[in-house]
PDB file of C-alpha atoms in Angstrom:
ATOM      1  CA  ASP L   1      13.576 -13.646 -10.375  1.00 46.00           C
ATOM      2  CA  TYR L   2      13.631 -11.204  -7.263  1.00 47.00           C
ATOM      3  CA  GLN L   3      10.735 -11.862  -5.118  1.00 51.00           C
ATOM      4  CA  PRO L   4      10.397  -9.170  -2.254  1.00 54.00           C
ATOM      5  CA  SER L   5      10.012 -10.659   1.279  1.00 56.00           C
ATOM      6  CA  ARG L   6       6.743 -10.259   2.938  1.00 57.00           C
ATOM      7  CA  SER L   7       7.904  -7.383   5.254  1.00 59.00           C
ATOM      8  CA  THR L   8       9.201  -5.455   2.253  1.00 56.00           C
ATOM      9  CA  HIS L   9       5.818  -5.985   0.547  1.00 53.00           C
ATOM     10  CA  LEU L  10       3.962  -4.550   3.693  1.00 59.00           C
ATOM     11  CA  LYS L  11       6.256  -1.666   4.117  1.00 69.00           C
ATOM     12  CA  ALA L  12       5.415  -0.885   0.317  1.00 67.00           C
ATOM     13  CA  SER L  13       1.776  -1.253   0.787  1.00 75.00           C
ATOM     14  CA  SER L  14       1.906   1.099   3.692  1.00 87.00           C
ATOM     15  CA  THR L  15       3.714   3.677   1.635  1.00 90.00           C
ATOM     16  CA  TRP L  16       1.237   3.296  -1.095  1.00 92.00           C
ATOM     17  CA  SER L  17      -1.755   3.627   1.392  1.00 94.00           C
ATOM     18  CA  GLN L  18      -0.188   6.837   2.698  1.00 94.00           C
ATOM     19  CA  LEU L  19       0.257   8.093  -0.782  1.00 94.00           C
ATOM     20  CA  ILE L  20      -3.173   7.287  -1.999  1.00 95.00           C
ATOM     21  CA  ALA L  21      -4.638   8.925   1.258  1.00 96.00           C
ATOM     22  CA  ALA L  22      -2.340  12.027   0.857  1.00 95.00           C
ATOM     23  CA  HIS L  23      -3.460  12.349  -2.839  1.00 95.00           C
ATOM     24  CA  ALA L  24      -7.103  12.107  -2.010  1.00 95.00           C
ATOM     25  CA  GLU L  25      -6.689  14.719   0.619  1.00 95.00           C
ATOM     26  CA  ALA L  26      -4.746  17.210  -1.572  1.00 93.00           C
ATOM     27  CA  THR L  27      -7.231  16.571  -4.307  1.00 93.00           C
ATOM     28  CA  HIS L  28     -10.098  17.550  -2.079  1.00 94.00           C
ATOM     29  CA  ARG L  29      -8.308  20.452  -0.511  1.00 93.00           C
ATOM     30  CA  CYS L  30      -7.474  21.687  -4.126  1.00 90.00           C
ATOM     31  CA  GLN L  31     -11.097  21.237  -5.125  1.00 90.00           C
ATOM     32  CA  VAL L  32     -12.386  23.275  -2.193  1.00 91.00           C
ATOM     33  CA  ALA L  33      -9.757  25.986  -2.697  1.00 88.00           C
ATOM     34  CA  ALA L  34     -10.624  26.104  -6.554  1.00 86.00           C
ATOM     35  CA  ASP L  35     -14.329  26.282  -5.770  1.00 88.00           C
ATOM     36  CA  ALA L  36     -13.955  29.044  -3.406  1.00 88.00           C
ATOM     37  CA  ALA L  37     -11.770  30.792  -5.751  1.00 83.00           C
ATOM     38  CA  ARG L  38     -14.321  30.697  -8.400  1.00 84.00           C
ATOM     39  CA  ASP L  39     -16.819  32.122  -5.918  1.00 84.00           C
ATOM     40  CA  GLY L  40     -14.757  35.208  -5.643  1.00 82.00           C
ATOM     41  CA  ALA L  41     -12.306  34.407  -2.773  1.00 79.00           C
ATOM     42  CA  GLU L  42      -8.710  35.349  -3.183  1.00 83.00           C
ATOM     43  CA  LEU L  43      -7.194  31.964  -3.039  1.00 81.00           C
ATOM     44  CA  GLU L  44      -5.222  31.676  -6.326  1.00 80.00           C
ATOM     45  CA  ASP L  45      -2.055  31.404  -4.463  1.00 86.00           C
ATOM     46  CA  GLU L  46      -3.336  28.700  -2.238  1.00 86.00           C
ATOM     47  CA  VAL L  47      -4.592  26.752  -5.260  1.00 85.00           C
ATOM     48  CA  ASP L  48      -1.146  27.013  -6.815  1.00 88.00           C
ATOM     49  CA  ILE L  49       0.418  25.696  -3.691  1.00 91.00           C
ATOM     50  CA  LEU L  50      -1.937  22.752  -3.477  1.00 90.00           C
ATOM     51  CA  LEU L  51      -1.663  21.861  -7.170  1.00 89.00           C
ATOM     52  CA  ARG L  52       2.377  21.792  -6.533  1.00 91.00           C
ATOM     53  CA  GLU L  53       1.724  19.583  -3.648  1.00 92.00           C
ATOM     54  CA  LEU L  54      -0.463  17.282  -5.585  1.00 91.00           C
ATOM     55  CA  ALA L  55       2.056  17.158  -8.329  1.00 87.00           C
ATOM     56  CA  GLN L  56       4.691  16.318  -5.954  1.00 90.00           C
ATOM     57  CA  ILE L  57       2.575  13.315  -4.466  1.00 91.00           C
ATOM     58  CA  GLU L  58       1.881  12.248  -8.152  1.00 88.00           C
ATOM     59  CA  GLN L  59       5.481  12.427  -9.131  1.00 84.00           C
ATOM     60  CA  GLN L  60       6.350  10.309  -6.202  1.00 87.00           C
ATOM     61  CA  ALA L  61       3.745   7.562  -6.956  1.00 86.00           C
ATOM     62  CA  LEU L  62       4.693   7.551 -10.579  1.00 82.00           C
ATOM     63  CA  SER L  63       8.591   6.947  -9.674  1.00 82.00           C
ATOM     64  CA  LEU L  64       7.896   4.061  -7.255  1.00 83.00           C
ATOM     65  CA  PRO L  65       7.151   0.380  -8.512  1.00 83.00           C
ATOM     66  CA  ALA L  66       3.485  -0.704  -7.548  1.00 84.00           C
ATOM     67  CA  PRO L  67       3.554  -3.593  -5.155  1.00 85.00           C
ATOM     68  CA  ASP L  68      -0.023  -4.665  -5.652  1.00 84.00           C
ATOM     69  CA  VAL L  69      -3.117  -4.232  -7.896  1.00 82.00           C
ATOM     70  CA  VAL L  70      -4.441  -1.124  -5.921  1.00 87.00           C
ATOM     71  CA  ALA L  71      -1.194   0.792  -6.264  1.00 87.00           C
ATOM     72  CA  LEU L  72      -0.992  -0.195  -9.955  1.00 83.00           C
ATOM     73  CA  ARG L  73      -4.638   1.073 -10.577  1.00 86.00           C
ATOM     74  CA  PHE L  74      -3.750   4.290  -8.741  1.00 90.00           C
ATOM     75  CA  LYS L  75      -0.657   4.735 -10.961  1.00 85.00           C
ATOM     76  CA  LEU L  76      -2.841   3.872 -14.046  1.00 84.00           C
ATOM     77  CA  SER L  77      -5.469   6.619 -12.917  1.00 87.00           C
ATOM     78  CA  LEU L  78      -2.752   9.221 -12.656  1.00 85.00           C
ATOM     79  CA  TRP L  79      -1.655   8.573 -16.176  1.00 78.00           C
ATOM     80  CA  ALA L  80      -5.322   8.223 -17.543  1.00 75.00           C
ATOM     81  CA  ASN L  81      -6.401  11.555 -16.035  1.00 75.00           C
ATOM     82  CA  SER L  82      -4.132  13.541 -18.163  1.00 61.00           C
ATOM     83  CA  ARG L  83      -2.271  15.116 -15.174  1.00 63.00           C
ATOM     84  CA  VAL L  84       0.954  13.795 -16.559  1.00 62.00           C
ATOM     85  CA  GLU L  85       1.976  15.817 -19.362  1.00 67.00           C
ATOM     86  CA  GLY L  86       2.593  14.332 -22.769  1.00 66.00           C
ATOM     87  CA  TYR L  87       1.406  11.095 -24.513  1.00 64.00           C
ATOM     88  CA  GLU L  88      -2.125  11.392 -22.688  1.00 72.00           C
ATOM     89  CA  ASP L  89      -3.931   9.559 -25.259  1.00 74.00           C
ATOM     90  CA  GLU L  90      -1.293   6.838 -25.468  1.00 69.00           C
ATOM     91  CA  TRP L  91      -1.418   6.353 -21.520  1.00 72.00           C
ATOM     92  CA  ARG L  92      -5.227   6.293 -21.404  1.00 75.00           C
ATOM     93  CA  ILE L  93      -5.220   3.555 -23.854  1.00 72.00           C
ATOM     94  CA  LEU L  94      -2.606   1.668 -21.981  1.00 70.00           C
ATOM     95  CA  ALA L  95      -4.548   2.211 -18.762  1.00 77.00           C
ATOM     96  CA  ARG L  96      -7.667   0.711 -20.317  1.00 77.00           C
ATOM     97  CA  ASP L  97      -5.687  -2.193 -21.588  1.00 73.00           C
ATOM     98  CA  CYS L  98      -4.185  -3.037 -18.331  1.00 80.00           C
ATOM     99  CA  GLU L  99      -7.644  -2.590 -16.486  1.00 79.00           C
ATOM    100  CA  ARG L 100      -9.032  -5.271 -18.865  1.00 76.00           C
ATOM    101  CA  PHE L 101      -6.280  -7.764 -17.809  1.00 69.00           C
ATOM    102  CA  LEU L 102      -6.047  -6.967 -14.139  1.00 76.00           C
ATOM    103  CA  PRO L 103      -7.854  -9.030 -11.795  1.00 72.00           C
ATOM    104  CA  GLY L 104     -11.460  -7.754 -11.186  1.00 73.00           C
ATOM    105  CA  GLY L 105     -11.083  -5.640 -14.274  1.00 61.00           C
ATOM    106  CA  GLY L 106     -13.877  -5.061 -16.640  1.00 56.00           C
ATOM    107  CA  SER L 107     -14.614  -3.274 -19.903  1.00 50.00           C
ATOM    108  CA  ALA L 108     -13.208   0.239 -19.315  1.00 47.00           C
ATOM    109  CA  ALA L 109     -14.837   2.725 -21.281  1.00 45.00           C
TER     110      ALA L 109
END
């Protein structure tokens, strides 16, 4: 079996750290804009742009192999939160199954 080198793993982990941080930031910005739009601000276009940015980050994350448990849990959260269209229930079940078997996992509801 192929085992990536330590430098390859560190580079992948760095990529994932950046993806996870970018996702958290885009999610926050999207929520702020959506809240402001609900309060009457004319931000629908900005919300659409931010949602597209969020979708691009998620698509990139889902298309990369997870180098560690942190990345795998992040990918599972993307599937489980129904952002990915189609088979939401099935993926949510799979995410719960994986959580039970991952180190540090517990009984996911």
